[in-house]
Amino acid sequence: MKKSILKALSVAMTLCLMLTLAPMDASAAKIKLNKKKATIKVGATLKLKVKGTKKKATWKSSDKKVATVKAGKVTGKKAGTAVITAKVAKKTLKCTVKVTGKKADNTANTPNTPNTPNTPSNTTDTPASSANALKTNLKIELFSDPNANRGCGIITNNNDFPVDLELKMEFLSSGKVVNTVVYEEKITGLEAASAAYVQCHNLKDGNYGPKFDSCRIVITKAAKSIYDASQLHAKEIDVSKIEGGLNIKVTAVNNSTKDIKEALIVLVGYDADGKLIGMNWNKQEEFIVKAGESMVLDMYYVKDANRKEAASHKAYVVYAHE
């Protein structure tokens, strides 16, 4: 009898313990991150949350150069993979974050340009002193074309980071400004060591503006830019090979790992003194240059306003898209 009573008590105690511990185990099992894997782009953010508990988690990134984390907010820094760890309620939770996007290329001899107004961009606040320093590192080459009632230029970004620019063009006669035209296309995400092509017509109230003999570009706003470059491949298109003939032949080599389906290439002409005298451009739409392959573009020789042929040419890739 005594043994039966002890056995019954033992079973009862076991059941009590099971009923007491079961909710705790079930609760602990429910603690998890809202994501186990994620992909973000350079400059983008991701919010990770711990589910199943109200306790505060401790966050850590396995590689802060690739991605940082603060209170669950992950920020992509450069292309790569980082493991984000959250420690809470004696549990260790992990999320593998892949960061995509092109790292800044500071090769000084690469003149390609991802100048696309439609590129998403988040401009950082730039103090006046920094903006002035930024402007001094912009090289501006100009040529006036009164016969075509326009001014054109190339702006090279010699800063070591991408920039966003807004500008206007002033048209002058004998050194005096006779008309000012705001350049409507904002230059977004102009990469380091890259160049943007600018063309502005001398118009006033919908008609031709006053006669002019020269022009100049005025940078009205300049700021450091953080932008999504994952689909831009301008810096990976090599156009260094230029050959003569009836037309200029520019060979565009696709060094990216993606097929290029749209591109704008500008051929710039210089006189014997190295002065910019004119430009021609070749916009290729709905074509494919497969990864690792090339395409030969026929472009006209650049001539100045007097129809004199340029002494030398240089090709720029303004943009290239997947």
PDB file of C-alpha atoms in Angstrom:
ATOM      1  CA  MET A   1       0.000   0.000   0.000  1.00  0.00           C
ATOM      2  CA  LYS A   2       2.787   2.334   0.989  1.00  0.00           C
ATOM      3  CA  LYS A   3       4.598   1.615  -2.274  1.00  0.00           C
ATOM      4  CA  SER A   4       1.436   2.369  -4.254  1.00  0.00           C
ATOM      5  CA  ILE A   5       1.028   5.727  -2.507  1.00  0.00           C
ATOM      6  CA  LEU A   6       4.675   6.672  -3.155  1.00  0.00           C
ATOM      7  CA  LYS A   7       4.350   5.637  -6.786  1.00  0.00           C
ATOM      8  CA  ALA A   8       1.204   7.745  -7.199  1.00  0.00           C
ATOM      9  CA  LEU A   9       2.909  10.757  -5.604  1.00  0.00           C
ATOM     10  CA  SER A  10       5.905  10.320  -7.907  1.00  0.00           C
ATOM     11  CA  VAL A  11       3.688  10.254 -10.999  1.00  0.00           C
ATOM     12  CA  ALA A  12       1.787  13.324  -9.796  1.00  0.00           C
ATOM     13  CA  MET A  13       4.993  15.279  -9.167  1.00  0.00           C
ATOM     14  CA  THR A  14       6.307  14.322 -12.610  1.00  0.00           C
ATOM     15  CA  LEU A  15       3.087  15.520 -14.244  1.00  0.00           C
ATOM     16  CA  CYS A  16       3.285  18.813 -12.325  1.00  0.00           C
ATOM     17  CA  LEU A  17       6.845  19.375 -13.454  1.00  0.00           C
ATOM     18  CA  MET A  18       5.928  18.593 -17.058  1.00  0.00           C
ATOM     19  CA  LEU A  19       3.005  21.006 -16.967  1.00  0.00           C
ATOM     20  CA  THR A  20       5.182  23.691 -15.379  1.00  0.00           C
ATOM     21  CA  LEU A  21       8.129  23.333 -17.765  1.00  0.00           C
ATOM     22  CA  ALA A  22       6.245  22.728 -21.009  1.00  0.00           C
ATOM     23  CA  PRO A  23       5.097  26.345 -21.544  1.00  0.00           C
ATOM     24  CA  MET A  24       8.620  27.617 -20.836  1.00  0.00           C
ATOM     25  CA  ASP A  25      10.163  25.225 -23.367  1.00  0.00           C
ATOM     26  CA  ALA A  26       7.501  26.070 -25.938  1.00  0.00           C
ATOM     27  CA  SER A  27       8.067  29.771 -25.353  1.00  0.00           C
ATOM     28  CA  ALA A  28      11.842  29.390 -25.729  1.00  0.00           C
ATOM     29  CA  ALA A  29      11.387  27.387 -28.908  1.00  0.00           C
ATOM     30  CA  LYS A  30       9.405  30.269 -30.438  1.00  0.00           C
ATOM     31  CA  ILE A  31      12.234  32.798 -30.033  1.00  0.00           C
ATOM     32  CA  LYS A  32      13.602  33.445 -33.508  1.00  0.00           C
ATOM     33  CA  LEU A  33      14.655  36.139 -35.978  1.00  0.00           C
ATOM     34  CA  ASN A  34      12.243  37.386 -38.608  1.00  0.00           C
ATOM     35  CA  LYS A  35      14.840  36.415 -41.247  1.00  0.00           C
ATOM     36  CA  LYS A  36      17.523  33.732 -41.537  1.00  0.00           C
ATOM     37  CA  LYS A  37      18.921  34.978 -44.843  1.00  0.00           C
ATOM     38  CA  ALA A  38      18.706  38.352 -46.575  1.00  0.00           C
ATOM     39  CA  THR A  39      20.226  40.279 -49.460  1.00  0.00           C
ATOM     40  CA  ILE A  40      20.644  44.058 -49.454  1.00  0.00           C
ATOM     41  CA  LYS A  41      22.551  46.527 -51.582  1.00  0.00           C
ATOM     42  CA  VAL A  42      25.387  48.844 -50.609  1.00  0.00           C
ATOM     43  CA  GLY A  43      23.933  51.766 -48.665  1.00  0.00           C
ATOM     44  CA  ALA A  44      20.603  49.999 -48.044  1.00  0.00           C
ATOM     45  CA  THR A  45      19.268  48.986 -44.630  1.00  0.00           C
ATOM     46  CA  LEU A  46      17.439  45.965 -43.238  1.00  0.00           C
ATOM     47  CA  LYS A  47      15.503  45.671 -39.975  1.00  0.00           C
ATOM     48  CA  LEU A  48      15.944  42.406 -38.083  1.00  0.00           C
ATOM     49  CA  LYS A  49      13.545  41.620 -35.252  1.00  0.00           C
ATOM     50  CA  VAL A  50      13.559  38.989 -32.514  1.00  0.00           C
ATOM     51  CA  LYS A  51      10.201  37.261 -32.220  1.00  0.00           C
ATOM     52  CA  GLY A  52       8.892  35.373 -29.193  1.00  0.00           C
ATOM     53  CA  THR A  53      10.360  37.522 -26.419  1.00  0.00           C
ATOM     54  CA  LYS A  54      10.324  41.086 -25.173  1.00  0.00           C
ATOM     55  CA  LYS A  55      13.838  40.837 -23.771  1.00  0.00           C
ATOM     56  CA  LYS A  56      16.518  43.080 -25.253  1.00  0.00           C
ATOM     57  CA  ALA A  57      18.919  41.404 -27.672  1.00  0.00           C
ATOM     58  CA  THR A  58      22.644  41.992 -28.075  1.00  0.00           C
ATOM     59  CA  TRP A  59      23.604  42.429 -31.741  1.00  0.00           C
ATOM     60  CA  LYS A  60      26.899  41.735 -33.491  1.00  0.00           C
ATOM     61  CA  SER A  61      28.220  41.621 -37.086  1.00  0.00           C
ATOM     62  CA  SER A  62      30.874  39.120 -38.156  1.00  0.00           C
ATOM     63  CA  ASP A  63      32.321  41.687 -40.593  1.00  0.00           C
ATOM     64  CA  LYS A  64      31.678  45.372 -39.928  1.00  0.00           C
ATOM     65  CA  LYS A  65      33.341  46.306 -43.223  1.00  0.00           C
ATOM     66  CA  VAL A  66      30.575  44.461 -45.090  1.00  0.00           C
ATOM     67  CA  ALA A  67      27.606  45.247 -42.829  1.00  0.00           C
ATOM     68  CA  THR A  68      27.037  46.952 -39.495  1.00  0.00           C
ATOM     69  CA  VAL A  69      24.182  46.390 -37.062  1.00  0.00           C
ATOM     70  CA  LYS A  70      22.692  48.579 -34.352  1.00  0.00           C
ATOM     71  CA  ALA A  71      19.553  47.618 -32.432  1.00  0.00           C
ATOM     72  CA  GLY A  72      18.661  45.215 -35.239  1.00  0.00           C
ATOM     73  CA  LYS A  73      19.132  47.744 -38.052  1.00  0.00           C
ATOM     74  CA  VAL A  74      21.603  46.337 -40.599  1.00  0.00           C
ATOM     75  CA  THR A  75      23.394  48.670 -43.038  1.00  0.00           C
ATOM     76  CA  GLY A  76      25.236  47.422 -46.125  1.00  0.00           C
ATOM     77  CA  LYS A  77      28.760  48.863 -46.371  1.00  0.00           C
ATOM     78  CA  LYS A  78      30.435  46.983 -49.215  1.00  0.00           C
ATOM     79  CA  ALA A  79      29.927  43.872 -51.319  1.00  0.00           C
ATOM     80  CA  GLY A  80      30.354  40.659 -49.362  1.00  0.00           C
ATOM     81  CA  THR A  81      28.678  38.441 -46.774  1.00  0.00           C
ATOM     82  CA  ALA A  82      28.328  39.001 -43.031  1.00  0.00           C
ATOM     83  CA  VAL A  83      26.609  36.976 -40.320  1.00  0.00           C
ATOM     84  CA  ILE A  84      24.461  39.069 -37.992  1.00  0.00           C
ATOM     85  CA  THR A  85      24.125  37.518 -34.522  1.00  0.00           C
ATOM     86  CA  ALA A  86      21.500  38.314 -31.884  1.00  0.00           C
ATOM     87  CA  LYS A  87      21.895  36.943 -28.343  1.00  0.00           C
ATOM     88  CA  VAL A  88      18.740  36.920 -26.206  1.00  0.00           C
ATOM     89  CA  ALA A  89      17.230  34.679 -23.492  1.00  0.00           C
ATOM     90  CA  LYS A  90      20.267  32.367 -23.565  1.00  0.00           C
ATOM     91  CA  LYS A  91      19.720  31.789 -27.280  1.00  0.00           C
ATOM     92  CA  THR A  92      21.988  32.743 -30.184  1.00  0.00           C
ATOM     93  CA  LEU A  93      20.137  33.688 -33.368  1.00  0.00           C
ATOM     94  CA  LYS A  94      21.845  34.227 -36.719  1.00  0.00           C
ATOM     95  CA  CYS A  95      20.994  35.813 -40.061  1.00  0.00           C
ATOM     96  CA  THR A  96      23.319  35.601 -43.070  1.00  0.00           C
ATOM     97  CA  VAL A  97      23.292  38.922 -44.939  1.00  0.00           C
ATOM     98  CA  LYS A  98      24.665  39.205 -48.458  1.00  0.00           C
ATOM     99  CA  VAL A  99      25.539  42.750 -49.561  1.00  0.00           C
ATOM    100  CA  THR A 100      25.583  43.415 -53.291  1.00  0.00           C
ATOM    101  CA  GLY A 101      26.838  46.448 -55.180  1.00  0.00           C
ATOM    102  CA  LYS A 102      29.986  47.725 -56.827  1.00  0.00           C
ATOM    103  CA  LYS A 103      32.760  49.032 -54.614  1.00  0.00           C
ATOM    104  CA  ALA A 104      34.107  52.489 -55.462  1.00  0.00           C
ATOM    105  CA  ASP A 105      36.839  52.279 -58.077  1.00  0.00           C
ATOM    106  CA  ASN A 106      39.419  55.028 -57.684  1.00  0.00           C
ATOM    107  CA  THR A 107      41.474  54.173 -60.758  1.00  0.00           C
ATOM    108  CA  ALA A 108      42.517  57.604 -61.988  1.00  0.00           C
ATOM    109  CA  ASN A 109      42.780  56.602 -65.629  1.00  0.00           C
ATOM    110  CA  THR A 110      39.233  55.261 -66.003  1.00  0.00           C
ATOM    111  CA  PRO A 111      37.043  57.897 -67.721  1.00  0.00           C
ATOM    112  CA  ASN A 112      33.728  56.039 -67.715  1.00  0.00           C
ATOM    113  CA  THR A 113      30.538  57.563 -66.348  1.00  0.00           C
ATOM    114  CA  PRO A 114      27.361  56.136 -64.774  1.00  0.00           C
ATOM    115  CA  ASN A 115      25.487  59.426 -65.231  1.00  0.00           C
ATOM    116  CA  THR A 116      21.851  58.368 -65.045  1.00  0.00           C
ATOM    117  CA  PRO A 117      19.138  60.703 -63.748  1.00  0.00           C
ATOM    118  CA  ASN A 118      16.930  57.699 -62.928  1.00  0.00           C
ATOM    119  CA  THR A 119      19.458  56.084 -60.584  1.00  0.00           C
ATOM    120  CA  PRO A 120      18.112  56.010 -57.005  1.00  0.00           C
ATOM    121  CA  SER A 121      20.223  58.259 -54.828  1.00  0.00           C
ATOM    122  CA  ASN A 122      20.414  59.380 -51.214  1.00  0.00           C
ATOM    123  CA  THR A 123      22.451  62.556 -50.986  1.00  0.00           C
ATOM    124  CA  THR A 124      24.254  63.174 -47.723  1.00  0.00           C
ATOM    125  CA  ASP A 125      24.312  66.620 -46.132  1.00  0.00           C
ATOM    126  CA  THR A 126      27.392  68.472 -47.297  1.00  0.00           C
ATOM    127  CA  PRO A 127      28.668  71.510 -45.343  1.00  0.00           C
ATOM    128  CA  ALA A 128      29.526  74.600 -47.402  1.00  0.00           C
ATOM    129  CA  SER A 129      33.276  74.145 -46.850  1.00  0.00           C
ATOM    130  CA  SER A 130      33.098  70.505 -47.950  1.00  0.00           C
ATOM    131  CA  ALA A 131      30.979  71.441 -50.972  1.00  0.00           C
ATOM    132  CA  ASN A 132      33.583  74.002 -52.029  1.00  0.00           C
ATOM    133  CA  ALA A 133      36.355  71.428 -51.649  1.00  0.00           C
ATOM    134  CA  LEU A 134      34.254  68.981 -53.647  1.00  0.00           C
ATOM    135  CA  LYS A 135      33.825  71.534 -56.456  1.00  0.00           C
ATOM    136  CA  THR A 136      37.556  72.209 -56.686  1.00  0.00           C
ATOM    137  CA  ASN A 137      38.045  68.529 -57.488  1.00  0.00           C
ATOM    138  CA  LEU A 138      35.745  68.730 -60.512  1.00  0.00           C
ATOM    139  CA  LYS A 139      37.526  69.221 -63.828  1.00  0.00           C
ATOM    140  CA  ILE A 140      35.399  71.053 -66.405  1.00  0.00           C
ATOM    141  CA  GLU A 141      36.200  71.038 -70.130  1.00  0.00           C
ATOM    142  CA  LEU A 142      34.055  73.227 -72.395  1.00  0.00           C
ATOM    143  CA  PHE A 143      33.472  74.089 -75.996  1.00  0.00           C
ATOM    144  CA  SER A 144      31.072  76.622 -77.501  1.00  0.00           C
ATOM    145  CA  ASP A 145      29.096  75.890 -80.644  1.00  0.00           C
ATOM    146  CA  PRO A 146      27.289  79.122 -81.627  1.00  0.00           C
ATOM    147  CA  ASN A 147      26.324  77.665 -85.019  1.00  0.00           C
ATOM    148  CA  ALA A 148      24.287  74.979 -83.234  1.00  0.00           C
ATOM    149  CA  ASN A 149      23.232  77.472 -80.527  1.00  0.00           C
ATOM    150  CA  ARG A 150      24.636  75.306 -77.746  1.00  0.00           C
ATOM    151  CA  GLY A 151      27.393  74.815 -75.254  1.00  0.00           C
ATOM    152  CA  CYS A 152      28.836  71.424 -74.348  1.00  0.00           C
ATOM    153  CA  GLY A 153      31.179  70.129 -71.713  1.00  0.00           C
ATOM    154  CA  ILE A 154      32.734  67.213 -69.884  1.00  0.00           C
ATOM    155  CA  ILE A 155      32.821  67.225 -66.066  1.00  0.00           C
ATOM    156  CA  THR A 156      35.345  64.806 -64.537  1.00  0.00           C
ATOM    157  CA  ASN A 157      34.971  63.857 -60.875  1.00  0.00           C
ATOM    158  CA  ASN A 158      38.440  63.846 -59.281  1.00  0.00           C
ATOM    159  CA  ASN A 159      37.045  63.298 -55.789  1.00  0.00           C
ATOM    160  CA  ASP A 160      37.489  59.830 -54.296  1.00  0.00           C
ATOM    161  CA  PHE A 161      33.728  59.319 -53.868  1.00  0.00           C
ATOM    162  CA  PRO A 162      30.601  59.578 -56.057  1.00  0.00           C
ATOM    163  CA  VAL A 163      28.834  62.953 -56.268  1.00  0.00           C
ATOM    164  CA  ASP A 164      25.459  64.449 -57.214  1.00  0.00           C
ATOM    165  CA  LEU A 165      25.554  67.718 -59.152  1.00  0.00           C
ATOM    166  CA  GLU A 166      23.164  70.446 -60.228  1.00  0.00           C
ATOM    167  CA  LEU A 167      24.368  73.136 -62.620  1.00  0.00           C
ATOM    168  CA  LYS A 168      23.565  75.921 -65.009  1.00  0.00           C
ATOM    169  CA  MET A 169      25.261  77.162 -68.152  1.00  0.00           C
ATOM    170  CA  GLU A 170      26.075  80.803 -68.765  1.00  0.00           C
ATOM    171  CA  PHE A 171      26.396  82.093 -72.332  1.00  0.00           C
ATOM    172  CA  LEU A 172      28.738  85.038 -72.822  1.00  0.00           C
ATOM    173  CA  SER A 173      29.450  87.628 -75.468  1.00  0.00           C
ATOM    174  CA  SER A 174      32.776  89.480 -75.192  1.00  0.00           C
ATOM    175  CA  GLY A 175      33.094  88.228 -71.621  1.00  0.00           C
ATOM    176  CA  LYS A 176      29.639  89.427 -70.523  1.00  0.00           C
ATOM    177  CA  VAL A 177      26.863  87.023 -69.531  1.00  0.00           C
ATOM    178  CA  VAL A 178      23.944  87.421 -71.975  1.00  0.00           C
ATOM    179  CA  ASN A 179      21.876  84.380 -70.985  1.00  0.00           C
ATOM    180  CA  THR A 180      21.722  81.749 -68.247  1.00  0.00           C
ATOM    181  CA  VAL A 181      20.088  78.352 -68.701  1.00  0.00           C
ATOM    182  CA  VAL A 182      19.474  75.887 -65.864  1.00  0.00           C
ATOM    183  CA  TYR A 183      20.576  72.380 -66.818  1.00  0.00           C
ATOM    184  CA  GLU A 184      17.443  70.324 -66.157  1.00  0.00           C
ATOM    185  CA  GLU A 185      19.082  66.896 -65.978  1.00  0.00           C
ATOM    186  CA  LYS A 186      20.606  66.367 -62.543  1.00  0.00           C
ATOM    187  CA  ILE A 187      23.886  64.473 -62.590  1.00  0.00           C
ATOM    188  CA  THR A 188      23.364  61.637 -60.141  1.00  0.00           C
ATOM    189  CA  GLY A 189      25.985  59.252 -58.773  1.00  0.00           C
ATOM    190  CA  LEU A 190      28.971  60.480 -60.794  1.00  0.00           C
ATOM    191  CA  GLU A 191      31.649  58.013 -59.744  1.00  0.00           C
ATOM    192  CA  ALA A 192      35.235  58.824 -58.797  1.00  0.00           C
ATOM    193  CA  ALA A 193      37.502  59.290 -61.834  1.00  0.00           C
ATOM    194  CA  SER A 194      34.440  59.349 -64.104  1.00  0.00           C
ATOM    195  CA  ALA A 195      33.147  62.000 -66.480  1.00  0.00           C
ATOM    196  CA  ALA A 196      29.666  63.342 -67.265  1.00  0.00           C
ATOM    197  CA  TYR A 197      28.617  64.706 -70.642  1.00  0.00           C
ATOM    198  CA  VAL A 198      26.726  68.031 -70.618  1.00  0.00           C
ATOM    199  CA  GLN A 199      24.896  69.701 -73.500  1.00  0.00           C
ATOM    200  CA  CYS A 200      22.840  72.864 -73.058  1.00  0.00           C
ATOM    201  CA  HIS A 201      21.071  74.955 -75.723  1.00  0.00           C
ATOM    202  CA  ASN A 202      21.005  78.742 -75.572  1.00  0.00           C
ATOM    203  CA  LEU A 203      17.262  79.319 -75.222  1.00  0.00           C
ATOM    204  CA  LYS A 204      15.255  82.132 -73.673  1.00  0.00           C
ATOM    205  CA  ASP A 205      11.455  82.157 -73.341  1.00  0.00           C
ATOM    206  CA  GLY A 206      11.239  79.266 -75.787  1.00  0.00           C
ATOM    207  CA  ASN A 207      13.263  81.043 -78.475  1.00  0.00           C
ATOM    208  CA  TYR A 208      16.930  81.331 -79.368  1.00  0.00           C
ATOM    209  CA  GLY A 209      18.842  83.342 -76.813  1.00  0.00           C
ATOM    210  CA  PRO A 210      21.153  86.309 -77.545  1.00  0.00           C
ATOM    211  CA  LYS A 211      24.216  85.698 -79.709  1.00  0.00           C
ATOM    212  CA  PHE A 212      27.202  84.391 -77.786  1.00  0.00           C
ATOM    213  CA  ASP A 213      30.823  83.503 -78.391  1.00  0.00           C
ATOM    214  CA  SER A 214      31.636  81.432 -75.301  1.00  0.00           C
ATOM    215  CA  CYS A 215      30.012  79.579 -72.423  1.00  0.00           C
ATOM    216  CA  ARG A 216      30.786  78.311 -68.957  1.00  0.00           C
ATOM    217  CA  ILE A 217      29.343  75.799 -66.509  1.00  0.00           C
ATOM    218  CA  VAL A 218      28.420  76.933 -63.003  1.00  0.00           C
ATOM    219  CA  ILE A 219      27.976  74.208 -60.357  1.00  0.00           C
ATOM    220  CA  THR A 220      25.000  75.316 -58.244  1.00  0.00           C
ATOM    221  CA  LYS A 221      24.892  72.274 -55.967  1.00  0.00           C
ATOM    222  CA  ALA A 222      27.440  69.575 -55.219  1.00  0.00           C
ATOM    223  CA  ALA A 223      27.114  66.837 -52.629  1.00  0.00           C
ATOM    224  CA  LYS A 224      28.538  63.445 -51.789  1.00  0.00           C
ATOM    225  CA  SER A 225      26.236  60.690 -53.014  1.00  0.00           C
ATOM    226  CA  ILE A 226      25.331  57.193 -51.830  1.00  0.00           C
ATOM    227  CA  TYR A 227      23.554  55.336 -54.598  1.00  0.00           C
ATOM    228  CA  ASP A 228      22.624  51.933 -55.870  1.00  0.00           C
ATOM    229  CA  ALA A 229      25.219  50.910 -58.435  1.00  0.00           C
ATOM    230  CA  SER A 230      24.360  47.230 -58.662  1.00  0.00           C
ATOM    231  CA  GLN A 231      23.016  47.543 -62.221  1.00  0.00           C
ATOM    232  CA  LEU A 232      25.523  50.098 -63.496  1.00  0.00           C
ATOM    233  CA  HIS A 233      28.487  48.805 -65.434  1.00  0.00           C
ATOM    234  CA  ALA A 234      29.885  51.944 -67.083  1.00  0.00           C
ATOM    235  CA  LYS A 235      33.251  51.552 -65.386  1.00  0.00           C
ATOM    236  CA  GLU A 236      33.464  47.977 -66.669  1.00  0.00           C
ATOM    237  CA  ILE A 237      33.019  48.940 -70.327  1.00  0.00           C
ATOM    238  CA  ASP A 238      36.430  49.456 -71.929  1.00  0.00           C
ATOM    239  CA  VAL A 239      36.443  51.863 -74.884  1.00  0.00           C
ATOM    240  CA  SER A 240      40.178  52.563 -74.992  1.00  0.00           C
ATOM    241  CA  LYS A 241      40.538  51.053 -78.479  1.00  0.00           C
ATOM    242  CA  ILE A 242      39.780  53.690 -81.135  1.00  0.00           C
ATOM    243  CA  GLU A 243      40.633  53.188 -84.817  1.00  0.00           C
ATOM    244  CA  GLY A 244      40.366  55.426 -87.872  1.00  0.00           C
ATOM    245  CA  GLY A 245      38.992  54.786 -91.350  1.00  0.00           C
ATOM    246  CA  LEU A 246      35.946  56.246 -93.061  1.00  0.00           C
ATOM    247  CA  ASN A 247      34.486  56.541 -89.572  1.00  0.00           C
ATOM    248  CA  ILE A 248      35.917  56.260 -86.099  1.00  0.00           C
ATOM    249  CA  LYS A 249      35.567  52.700 -84.846  1.00  0.00           C
ATOM    250  CA  VAL A 250      35.180  52.395 -81.089  1.00  0.00           C
ATOM    251  CA  THR A 251      35.392  48.913 -79.607  1.00  0.00           C
ATOM    252  CA  ALA A 252      33.264  48.530 -76.475  1.00  0.00           C
ATOM    253  CA  VAL A 253      34.358  45.535 -74.374  1.00  0.00           C
ATOM    254  CA  ASN A 254      31.991  44.281 -71.682  1.00  0.00           C
ATOM    255  CA  ASN A 255      34.176  43.295 -68.728  1.00  0.00           C
ATOM    256  CA  SER A 256      31.214  42.836 -66.374  1.00  0.00           C
ATOM    257  CA  THR A 257      29.517  39.564 -65.529  1.00  0.00           C
ATOM    258  CA  LYS A 258      26.170  40.814 -66.864  1.00  0.00           C
ATOM    259  CA  ASP A 259      24.816  41.308 -70.395  1.00  0.00           C
ATOM    260  CA  ILE A 260      24.571  45.002 -71.292  1.00  0.00           C
ATOM    261  CA  LYS A 261      21.337  45.998 -73.024  1.00  0.00           C
ATOM    262  CA  GLU A 262      21.602  49.790 -73.170  1.00  0.00           C
ATOM    263  CA  ALA A 263      24.546  52.186 -73.257  1.00  0.00           C
ATOM    264  CA  LEU A 264      25.512  55.741 -74.169  1.00  0.00           C
ATOM    265  CA  ILE A 265      29.018  56.331 -75.501  1.00  0.00           C
ATOM    266  CA  VAL A 266      30.372  59.802 -76.238  1.00  0.00           C
ATOM    267  CA  LEU A 267      33.291  60.450 -78.580  1.00  0.00           C
ATOM    268  CA  VAL A 268      35.171  63.623 -77.642  1.00  0.00           C
ATOM    269  CA  GLY A 269      37.491  65.503 -79.992  1.00  0.00           C
ATOM    270  CA  TYR A 270      40.525  67.632 -79.079  1.00  0.00           C
ATOM    271  CA  ASP A 271      42.640  69.989 -81.155  1.00  0.00           C
ATOM    272  CA  ALA A 272      46.442  69.839 -81.364  1.00  0.00           C
ATOM    273  CA  ASP A 273      46.706  71.841 -78.116  1.00  0.00           C
ATOM    274  CA  GLY A 274      44.494  69.396 -76.221  1.00  0.00           C
ATOM    275  CA  LYS A 275      41.486  71.728 -76.165  1.00  0.00           C
ATOM    276  CA  LEU A 276      38.005  70.225 -76.369  1.00  0.00           C
ATOM    277  CA  ILE A 277      36.419  71.141 -79.713  1.00  0.00           C
ATOM    278  CA  GLY A 278      33.360  68.918 -80.028  1.00  0.00           C
ATOM    279  CA  MET A 279      31.524  65.673 -79.352  1.00  0.00           C
ATOM    280  CA  ASN A 280      29.553  62.960 -81.081  1.00  0.00           C
ATOM    281  CA  TRP A 281      27.552  60.321 -79.294  1.00  0.00           C
ATOM    282  CA  ASN A 282      26.257  56.848 -80.007  1.00  0.00           C
ATOM    283  CA  LYS A 283      23.252  55.749 -77.997  1.00  0.00           C
ATOM    284  CA  GLN A 284      22.679  52.028 -78.204  1.00  0.00           C
ATOM    285  CA  GLU A 285      19.280  50.796 -77.045  1.00  0.00           C
ATOM    286  CA  GLU A 286      17.805  47.318 -76.987  1.00  0.00           C
ATOM    287  CA  PHE A 287      21.009  45.607 -78.025  1.00  0.00           C
ATOM    288  CA  ILE A 288      23.047  43.051 -76.151  1.00  0.00           C
ATOM    289  CA  VAL A 289      26.772  42.947 -75.505  1.00  0.00           C
ATOM    290  CA  LYS A 290      27.179  39.696 -73.670  1.00  0.00           C
ATOM    291  CA  ALA A 291      29.453  39.445 -70.655  1.00  0.00           C
ATOM    292  CA  GLY A 292      33.075  39.159 -71.777  1.00  0.00           C
ATOM    293  CA  GLU A 293      32.277  40.049 -75.398  1.00  0.00           C
ATOM    294  CA  SER A 294      32.666  43.242 -77.434  1.00  0.00           C
ATOM    295  CA  MET A 295      30.892  45.418 -79.989  1.00  0.00           C
ATOM    296  CA  VAL A 296      32.399  47.748 -82.596  1.00  0.00           C
ATOM    297  CA  LEU A 297      30.616  51.098 -82.926  1.00  0.00           C
ATOM    298  CA  ASP A 298      30.923  53.317 -86.017  1.00  0.00           C
ATOM    299  CA  MET A 299      31.060  56.972 -84.977  1.00  0.00           C
ATOM    300  CA  TYR A 300      31.657  60.142 -86.972  1.00  0.00           C
ATOM    301  CA  TYR A 301      34.899  62.070 -86.669  1.00  0.00           C
ATOM    302  CA  VAL A 302      34.541  65.065 -84.354  1.00  0.00           C
ATOM    303  CA  LYS A 303      34.903  68.443 -86.072  1.00  0.00           C
ATOM    304  CA  ASP A 304      34.998  71.944 -84.673  1.00  0.00           C
ATOM    305  CA  ALA A 305      32.655  74.813 -85.597  1.00  0.00           C
ATOM    306  CA  ASN A 306      34.779  75.481 -88.705  1.00  0.00           C
ATOM    307  CA  ARG A 307      34.477  71.821 -89.765  1.00  0.00           C
ATOM    308  CA  LYS A 308      38.122  71.159 -88.942  1.00  0.00           C
ATOM    309  CA  GLU A 309      38.726  67.578 -87.865  1.00  0.00           C
ATOM    310  CA  ALA A 310      39.904  66.852 -84.331  1.00  0.00           C
ATOM    311  CA  ALA A 311      43.574  66.014 -83.854  1.00  0.00           C
ATOM    312  CA  SER A 312      42.754  63.306 -81.296  1.00  0.00           C
ATOM    313  CA  HIS A 313      39.735  61.522 -79.879  1.00  0.00           C
ATOM    314  CA  LYS A 314      38.704  59.964 -76.576  1.00  0.00           C
ATOM    315  CA  ALA A 315      35.639  57.815 -75.880  1.00  0.00           C
ATOM    316  CA  TYR A 316      33.596  57.997 -72.680  1.00  0.00           C
ATOM    317  CA  VAL A 317      30.931  55.594 -71.455  1.00  0.00           C
ATOM    318  CA  VAL A 318      28.225  57.780 -69.951  1.00  0.00           C
ATOM    319  CA  TYR A 319      26.131  54.849 -68.779  1.00  0.00           C
ATOM    320  CA  ALA A 320      25.648  51.124 -69.322  1.00  0.00           C
ATOM    321  CA  HIS A 321      22.676  49.140 -68.016  1.00  0.00           C
ATOM    322  CA  GLU A 322      21.761  45.497 -67.700  1.00  0.00           C
TER     323      GLU A 322
END
